[in-house]
């Protein structure tokens, strides 16, 4: 039984062999739908083979049920991760302290498997967000970065 404090919201369910897209809740009985998934294990490593600790690993999967189903997990201090993802065509990326995926891993997720993600050196950008007029910091601001890469 799930108790909700409001009459609307969202909910997710989890299971080792299934994935959830999340469900919007407005009123009436709460029904959570799960789709079959598979367990993926892997490692995030740097170019020299050393682990990339605490990297965020993102799976974006094109499924028969939904386009762009995204799952994210965090690698441990040894760069190892394990996650259940939806069946389908997957694009896998990793980003961690000082490392970023060299290129996305493209694969078909149809059975449990191991994935090795090789990263290259990442760069950190530090700064702050301030109000244009008062010059005071704005707490909780979200920053999105986009870069253009030129290959000669």
mmCIF file with all atom_site columns, C-alpha atoms in Angstrom:
data_model
loop_
_atom_site.group_PDB
_atom_site.id
_atom_site.type_symbol
_atom_site.label_atom_id
_atom_site.label_alt_id
_atom_site.label_comp_id
_atom_site.label_asym_id
_atom_site.label_entity_id
_atom_site.label_seq_id
_atom_site.pdbx_PDB_ins_code
_atom_site.Cartn_x
_atom_site.Cartn_y
_atom_site.Cartn_z
_atom_site.occupancy
_atom_site.B_iso_or_equiv
_atom_site.pdbx_formal_charge
_atom_site.auth_seq_id
_atom_site.auth_comp_id
_atom_site.auth_asym_id
_atom_site.auth_atom_id
_atom_site.pdbx_PDB_model_num
ATOM 1   C CA . UNK A 1 1   ? 0.000  0.000   0.000   1.00 0.00 ? 1   UNK A CA 1
ATOM 2   C CA . UNK A 1 2   ? 1.263  3.454   -0.900  1.00 0.00 ? 2   UNK A CA 1
ATOM 3   C CA . UNK A 1 3   ? 0.078  6.566   0.916   1.00 0.00 ? 3   UNK A CA 1
ATOM 4   C CA . UNK A 1 4   ? 0.239  9.850   -0.955  1.00 0.00 ? 4   UNK A CA 1
ATOM 5   C CA . UNK A 1 5   ? 0.000  13.204  0.795   1.00 0.00 ? 5   UNK A CA 1
ATOM 6   C CA . UNK A 1 6   ? -1.641 14.854  -2.215  1.00 0.00 ? 6   UNK A CA 1
ATOM 7   C CA . UNK A 1 7   ? -4.152 13.842  -4.848  1.00 0.00 ? 7   UNK A CA 1
ATOM 8   C CA . UNK A 1 8   ? -1.561 13.895  -7.634  1.00 0.00 ? 8   UNK A CA 1
ATOM 9   C CA . UNK A 1 9   ? 2.086  13.097  -8.177  1.00 0.00 ? 9   UNK A CA 1
ATOM 10  C CA . UNK A 1 10  ? 4.194  10.359  -9.657  1.00 0.00 ? 10  UNK A CA 1
ATOM 11  C CA . UNK A 1 11  ? 5.500  6.987   -8.544  1.00 0.00 ? 11  UNK A CA 1
ATOM 12  C CA . UNK A 1 12  ? 8.065  4.408   -9.628  1.00 0.00 ? 12  UNK A CA 1
ATOM 13  C CA . UNK A 1 13  ? 8.435  0.732   -8.888  1.00 0.00 ? 13  UNK A CA 1
ATOM 14  C CA . UNK A 1 14  ? 11.602 -1.330  -9.070  1.00 0.00 ? 14  UNK A CA 1
ATOM 15  C CA . UNK A 1 15  ? 12.547 -4.965  -9.503  1.00 0.00 ? 15  UNK A CA 1
ATOM 16  C CA . UNK A 1 16  ? 15.817 -6.675  -10.507 1.00 0.00 ? 16  UNK A CA 1
ATOM 17  C CA . UNK A 1 17  ? 14.358 -7.946  -13.793 1.00 0.00 ? 17  UNK A CA 1
ATOM 18  C CA . UNK A 1 18  ? 12.057 -5.062  -14.748 1.00 0.00 ? 18  UNK A CA 1
ATOM 19  C CA . UNK A 1 19  ? 12.160 -1.337  -15.378 1.00 0.00 ? 19  UNK A CA 1
ATOM 20  C CA . UNK A 1 20  ? 9.596  1.386   -14.751 1.00 0.00 ? 20  UNK A CA 1
ATOM 21  C CA . UNK A 1 21  ? 8.837  4.488   -16.765 1.00 0.00 ? 21  UNK A CA 1
ATOM 22  C CA . UNK A 1 22  ? 7.150  6.080   -13.772 1.00 0.00 ? 22  UNK A CA 1
ATOM 23  C CA . UNK A 1 23  ? 3.456  6.746   -13.645 1.00 0.00 ? 23  UNK A CA 1
ATOM 24  C CA . UNK A 1 24  ? 1.475  9.949   -13.192 1.00 0.00 ? 24  UNK A CA 1
ATOM 25  C CA . UNK A 1 25  ? -1.047 9.716   -10.385 1.00 0.00 ? 25  UNK A CA 1
ATOM 26  C CA . UNK A 1 26  ? -4.192 11.819  -10.261 1.00 0.00 ? 26  UNK A CA 1
ATOM 27  C CA . UNK A 1 27  ? -6.835 9.795   -8.430  1.00 0.00 ? 27  UNK A CA 1
ATOM 28  C CA . UNK A 1 28  ? -8.186 6.298   -7.996  1.00 0.00 ? 28  UNK A CA 1
ATOM 29  C CA . UNK A 1 29  ? -6.156 3.096   -7.639  1.00 0.00 ? 29  UNK A CA 1
ATOM 30  C CA . UNK A 1 30  ? -2.431 3.445   -8.295  1.00 0.00 ? 30  UNK A CA 1
ATOM 31  C CA . UNK A 1 31  ? -1.210 1.036   -11.006 1.00 0.00 ? 31  UNK A CA 1
ATOM 32  C CA . UNK A 1 32  ? 2.501  0.790   -11.761 1.00 0.00 ? 32  UNK A CA 1
ATOM 33  C CA . UNK A 1 33  ? 3.448  -0.911  -15.033 1.00 0.00 ? 33  UNK A CA 1
ATOM 34  C CA . UNK A 1 34  ? 6.815  -2.643  -15.428 1.00 0.00 ? 34  UNK A CA 1
ATOM 35  C CA . UNK A 1 35  ? 8.562  -3.806  -18.603 1.00 0.00 ? 35  UNK A CA 1
ATOM 36  C CA . UNK A 1 36  ? 11.106 -6.606  -18.849 1.00 0.00 ? 36  UNK A CA 1
ATOM 37  C CA . UNK A 1 37  ? 14.685 -5.459  -18.452 1.00 0.00 ? 37  UNK A CA 1
ATOM 38  C CA . UNK A 1 38  ? 18.141 -6.997  -18.193 1.00 0.00 ? 38  UNK A CA 1
ATOM 39  C CA . UNK A 1 39  ? 21.011 -6.567  -15.767 1.00 0.00 ? 39  UNK A CA 1
ATOM 40  C CA . UNK A 1 40  ? 24.049 -4.833  -17.223 1.00 0.00 ? 40  UNK A CA 1
ATOM 41  C CA . UNK A 1 41  ? 27.372 -4.858  -15.378 1.00 0.00 ? 41  UNK A CA 1
ATOM 42  C CA . UNK A 1 42  ? 30.438 -2.981  -16.390 1.00 0.00 ? 42  UNK A CA 1
ATOM 43  C CA . UNK A 1 43  ? 33.445 -0.852  -15.732 1.00 0.00 ? 43  UNK A CA 1
ATOM 44  C CA . UNK A 1 44  ? 34.322 2.762   -16.442 1.00 0.00 ? 44  UNK A CA 1
ATOM 45  C CA . UNK A 1 45  ? 38.053 3.104   -17.092 1.00 0.00 ? 45  UNK A CA 1
ATOM 46  C CA . UNK A 1 46  ? 40.483 5.775   -18.248 1.00 0.00 ? 46  UNK A CA 1
ATOM 47  C CA . UNK A 1 47  ? 42.567 5.359   -21.401 1.00 0.00 ? 47  UNK A CA 1
ATOM 48  C CA . UNK A 1 48  ? 45.398 3.865   -19.325 1.00 0.00 ? 48  UNK A CA 1
ATOM 49  C CA . UNK A 1 49  ? 43.059 1.191   -17.919 1.00 0.00 ? 49  UNK A CA 1
ATOM 50  C CA . UNK A 1 50  ? 42.799 2.763   -14.461 1.00 0.00 ? 50  UNK A CA 1
ATOM 51  C CA . UNK A 1 51  ? 39.252 2.965   -13.040 1.00 0.00 ? 51  UNK A CA 1
ATOM 52  C CA . UNK A 1 52  ? 37.224 6.155   -13.238 1.00 0.00 ? 52  UNK A CA 1
ATOM 53  C CA . UNK A 1 53  ? 35.690 6.182   -9.729  1.00 0.00 ? 53  UNK A CA 1
ATOM 54  C CA . UNK A 1 54  ? 32.188 7.477   -9.004  1.00 0.00 ? 54  UNK A CA 1
ATOM 55  C CA . UNK A 1 55  ? 31.343 8.073   -12.680 1.00 0.00 ? 55  UNK A CA 1
ATOM 56  C CA . UNK A 1 56  ? 27.709 8.628   -13.618 1.00 0.00 ? 56  UNK A CA 1
ATOM 57  C CA . UNK A 1 57  ? 26.738 6.073   -16.287 1.00 0.00 ? 57  UNK A CA 1
ATOM 58  C CA . UNK A 1 58  ? 23.722 6.946   -18.443 1.00 0.00 ? 58  UNK A CA 1
ATOM 59  C CA . UNK A 1 59  ? 21.841 4.488   -20.643 1.00 0.00 ? 59  UNK A CA 1
ATOM 60  C CA . UNK A 1 60  ? 19.480 5.998   -23.213 1.00 0.00 ? 60  UNK A CA 1
ATOM 61  C CA . UNK A 1 61  ? 17.460 3.135   -24.684 1.00 0.00 ? 61  UNK A CA 1
ATOM 62  C CA . UNK A 1 62  ? 15.092 3.131   -27.644 1.00 0.00 ? 62  UNK A CA 1
ATOM 63  C CA . UNK A 1 63  ? 12.479 0.555   -26.625 1.00 0.00 ? 63  UNK A CA 1
ATOM 64  C CA . UNK A 1 64  ? 9.371  -0.909  -28.165 1.00 0.00 ? 64  UNK A CA 1
ATOM 65  C CA . UNK A 1 65  ? 7.413  0.823   -25.370 1.00 0.00 ? 65  UNK A CA 1
ATOM 66  C CA . UNK A 1 66  ? 9.000  4.261   -25.274 1.00 0.00 ? 66  UNK A CA 1
ATOM 67  C CA . UNK A 1 67  ? 11.545 6.356   -27.127 1.00 0.00 ? 67  UNK A CA 1
ATOM 68  C CA . UNK A 1 68  ? 14.548 7.599   -25.164 1.00 0.00 ? 68  UNK A CA 1
ATOM 69  C CA . UNK A 1 69  ? 14.065 5.673   -21.894 1.00 0.00 ? 69  UNK A CA 1
ATOM 70  C CA . UNK A 1 70  ? 16.895 6.936   -19.689 1.00 0.00 ? 70  UNK A CA 1
ATOM 71  C CA . UNK A 1 71  ? 18.499 5.104   -16.774 1.00 0.00 ? 71  UNK A CA 1
ATOM 72  C CA . UNK A 1 72  ? 21.413 6.434   -14.755 1.00 0.00 ? 72  UNK A CA 1
ATOM 73  C CA . UNK A 1 73  ? 23.585 4.746   -12.169 1.00 0.00 ? 73  UNK A CA 1
ATOM 74  C CA . UNK A 1 74  ? 26.830 5.608   -10.427 1.00 0.00 ? 74  UNK A CA 1
ATOM 75  C CA . UNK A 1 75  ? 29.992 3.517   -10.620 1.00 0.00 ? 75  UNK A CA 1
ATOM 76  C CA . UNK A 1 76  ? 31.678 2.659   -7.349  1.00 0.00 ? 76  UNK A CA 1
ATOM 77  C CA . UNK A 1 77  ? 35.184 3.731   -6.295  1.00 0.00 ? 77  UNK A CA 1
ATOM 78  C CA . UNK A 1 78  ? 36.634 0.970   -8.504  1.00 0.00 ? 78  UNK A CA 1
ATOM 79  C CA . UNK A 1 79  ? 34.693 2.152   -11.573 1.00 0.00 ? 79  UNK A CA 1
ATOM 80  C CA . UNK A 1 80  ? 32.317 -0.856  -11.431 1.00 0.00 ? 80  UNK A CA 1
ATOM 81  C CA . UNK A 1 81  ? 28.561 -0.535  -11.970 1.00 0.00 ? 81  UNK A CA 1
ATOM 82  C CA . UNK A 1 82  ? 25.449 -2.689  -12.258 1.00 0.00 ? 82  UNK A CA 1
ATOM 83  C CA . UNK A 1 83  ? 21.981 -1.592  -13.386 1.00 0.00 ? 83  UNK A CA 1
ATOM 84  C CA . UNK A 1 84  ? 18.773 -3.039  -14.836 1.00 0.00 ? 84  UNK A CA 1
ATOM 85  C CA . UNK A 1 85  ? 17.813 -1.370  -18.116 1.00 0.00 ? 85  UNK A CA 1
ATOM 86  C CA . UNK A 1 86  ? 15.058 -1.753  -20.684 1.00 0.00 ? 86  UNK A CA 1
ATOM 87  C CA . UNK A 1 87  ? 15.479 -4.001  -23.718 1.00 0.00 ? 87  UNK A CA 1
ATOM 88  C CA . UNK A 1 88  ? 16.357 -2.136  -26.923 1.00 0.00 ? 88  UNK A CA 1
ATOM 89  C CA . UNK A 1 89  ? 19.047 -0.127  -28.713 1.00 0.00 ? 89  UNK A CA 1
ATOM 90  C CA . UNK A 1 90  ? 21.216 1.659   -26.145 1.00 0.00 ? 90  UNK A CA 1
ATOM 91  C CA . UNK A 1 91  ? 23.553 4.616   -26.173 1.00 0.00 ? 91  UNK A CA 1
ATOM 92  C CA . UNK A 1 92  ? 25.788 4.502   -23.094 1.00 0.00 ? 92  UNK A CA 1
ATOM 93  C CA . UNK A 1 93  ? 27.822 7.438   -21.778 1.00 0.00 ? 93  UNK A CA 1
ATOM 94  C CA . UNK A 1 94  ? 29.885 7.997   -18.652 1.00 0.00 ? 94  UNK A CA 1
ATOM 95  C CA . UNK A 1 95  ? 31.147 11.117  -16.922 1.00 0.00 ? 95  UNK A CA 1
ATOM 96  C CA . UNK A 1 96  ? 33.076 11.286  -13.684 1.00 0.00 ? 96  UNK A CA 1
ATOM 97  C CA . UNK A 1 97  ? 35.674 13.286  -11.810 1.00 0.00 ? 97  UNK A CA 1
ATOM 98  C CA . UNK A 1 98  ? 38.334 14.034  -14.422 1.00 0.00 ? 98  UNK A CA 1
ATOM 99  C CA . UNK A 1 99  ? 36.960 11.661  -17.061 1.00 0.00 ? 99  UNK A CA 1
ATOM 100 C CA . UNK A 1 100 ? 34.331 11.656  -19.800 1.00 0.00 ? 100 UNK A CA 1
ATOM 101 C CA . UNK A 1 101 ? 33.283 9.052   -22.411 1.00 0.00 ? 101 UNK A CA 1
ATOM 102 C CA . UNK A 1 102 ? 35.517 9.233   -25.463 1.00 0.00 ? 102 UNK A CA 1
ATOM 103 C CA . UNK A 1 103 ? 32.465 8.411   -27.562 1.00 0.00 ? 103 UNK A CA 1
ATOM 104 C CA . UNK A 1 104 ? 29.131 6.819   -26.667 1.00 0.00 ? 104 UNK A CA 1
ATOM 105 C CA . UNK A 1 105 ? 28.941 3.035   -26.594 1.00 0.00 ? 105 UNK A CA 1
ATOM 106 C CA . UNK A 1 106 ? 26.193 1.846   -28.958 1.00 0.00 ? 106 UNK A CA 1
ATOM 107 C CA . UNK A 1 107 ? 24.815 -1.634  -28.324 1.00 0.00 ? 107 UNK A CA 1
ATOM 108 C CA . UNK A 1 108 ? 21.701 -3.789  -28.399 1.00 0.00 ? 108 UNK A CA 1
ATOM 109 C CA . UNK A 1 109 ? 20.416 -4.647  -24.926 1.00 0.00 ? 109 UNK A CA 1
ATOM 110 C CA . UNK A 1 110 ? 18.791 -8.061  -25.312 1.00 0.00 ? 110 UNK A CA 1
ATOM 111 C CA . UNK A 1 111 ? 20.530 -10.187 -22.670 1.00 0.00 ? 111 UNK A CA 1
ATOM 112 C CA . UNK A 1 112 ? 22.606 -9.643  -19.531 1.00 0.00 ? 112 UNK A CA 1
ATOM 113 C CA . UNK A 1 113 ? 26.084 -8.463  -20.491 1.00 0.00 ? 113 UNK A CA 1
ATOM 114 C CA . UNK A 1 114 ? 29.221 -6.656  -19.440 1.00 0.00 ? 114 UNK A CA 1
ATOM 115 C CA . UNK A 1 115 ? 30.172 -3.264  -20.841 1.00 0.00 ? 115 UNK A CA 1
ATOM 116 C CA . UNK A 1 116 ? 33.549 -1.523  -20.686 1.00 0.00 ? 116 UNK A CA 1
ATOM 117 C CA . UNK A 1 117 ? 33.435 2.251   -21.131 1.00 0.00 ? 117 UNK A CA 1
ATOM 118 C CA . UNK A 1 118 ? 36.762 3.915   -21.951 1.00 0.00 ? 118 UNK A CA 1
ATOM 119 C CA . UNK A 1 119 ? 37.009 7.575   -21.004 1.00 0.00 ? 119 UNK A CA 1
ATOM 120 C CA . UNK A 1 120 ? 39.401 10.368  -21.760 1.00 0.00 ? 120 UNK A CA 1
ATOM 121 C CA . UNK A 1 121 ? 40.520 13.215  -19.566 1.00 0.00 ? 121 UNK A CA 1
ATOM 122 C CA . UNK A 1 122 ? 37.703 15.576  -18.690 1.00 0.00 ? 122 UNK A CA 1
ATOM 123 C CA . UNK A 1 123 ? 38.034 19.171  -17.635 1.00 0.00 ? 123 UNK A CA 1
ATOM 124 C CA . UNK A 1 124 ? 36.380 20.896  -14.731 1.00 0.00 ? 124 UNK A CA 1
ATOM 125 C CA . UNK A 1 125 ? 34.770 24.279  -15.017 1.00 0.00 ? 125 UNK A CA 1
ATOM 126 C CA . UNK A 1 126 ? 34.154 26.280  -11.868 1.00 0.00 ? 126 UNK A CA 1
ATOM 127 C CA . UNK A 1 127 ? 32.215 29.485  -11.473 1.00 0.00 ? 127 UNK A CA 1
ATOM 128 C CA . UNK A 1 128 ? 29.139 31.027  -9.959  1.00 0.00 ? 128 UNK A CA 1
ATOM 129 C CA . UNK A 1 129 ? 25.772 32.328  -11.094 1.00 0.00 ? 129 UNK A CA 1
ATOM 130 C CA . UNK A 1 130 ? 24.909 35.861  -10.040 1.00 0.00 ? 130 UNK A CA 1
ATOM 131 C CA . UNK A 1 131 ? 22.023 38.291  -10.412 1.00 0.00 ? 131 UNK A CA 1
ATOM 132 C CA . UNK A 1 132 ? 22.843 40.653  -13.290 1.00 0.00 ? 132 UNK A CA 1
ATOM 133 C CA . UNK A 1 133 ? 21.986 43.816  -11.381 1.00 0.00 ? 133 UNK A CA 1
ATOM 134 C CA . UNK A 1 134 ? 22.646 43.095  -7.699  1.00 0.00 ? 134 UNK A CA 1
ATOM 135 C CA . UNK A 1 135 ? 25.665 40.858  -8.419  1.00 0.00 ? 135 UNK A CA 1
ATOM 136 C CA . UNK A 1 136 ? 24.455 38.567  -5.613  1.00 0.00 ? 136 UNK A CA 1
ATOM 137 C CA . UNK A 1 137 ? 24.820 34.772  -5.979  1.00 0.00 ? 137 UNK A CA 1
ATOM 138 C CA . UNK A 1 138 ? 21.713 32.848  -7.070  1.00 0.00 ? 138 UNK A CA 1
ATOM 139 C CA . UNK A 1 139 ? 21.440 29.661  -5.020  1.00 0.00 ? 139 UNK A CA 1
ATOM 140 C CA . UNK A 1 140 ? 20.100 26.555  -6.746  1.00 0.00 ? 140 UNK A CA 1
ATOM 141 C CA . UNK A 1 141 ? 20.584 27.832  -10.317 1.00 0.00 ? 141 UNK A CA 1
ATOM 142 C CA . UNK A 1 142 ? 20.886 25.070  -12.928 1.00 0.00 ? 142 UNK A CA 1
ATOM 143 C CA . UNK A 1 143 ? 23.724 25.458  -15.430 1.00 0.00 ? 143 UNK A CA 1
ATOM 144 C CA . UNK A 1 144 ? 23.766 23.713  -18.815 1.00 0.00 ? 144 UNK A CA 1
ATOM 145 C CA . UNK A 1 145 ? 26.910 23.828  -20.912 1.00 0.00 ? 145 UNK A CA 1
ATOM 146 C CA . UNK A 1 146 ? 27.282 23.243  -24.633 1.00 0.00 ? 146 UNK A CA 1
ATOM 147 C CA . UNK A 1 147 ? 30.550 23.109  -26.479 1.00 0.00 ? 147 UNK A CA 1
ATOM 148 C CA . UNK A 1 148 ? 31.376 23.008  -30.145 1.00 0.00 ? 148 UNK A CA 1
ATOM 149 C CA . UNK A 1 149 ? 34.272 20.805  -31.129 1.00 0.00 ? 149 UNK A CA 1
ATOM 150 C CA . UNK A 1 150 ? 36.213 21.525  -34.294 1.00 0.00 ? 150 UNK A CA 1
ATOM 151 C CA . UNK A 1 151 ? 38.271 18.810  -35.907 1.00 0.00 ? 151 UNK A CA 1
ATOM 152 C CA . UNK A 1 152 ? 41.012 19.922  -38.302 1.00 0.00 ? 152 UNK A CA 1
#
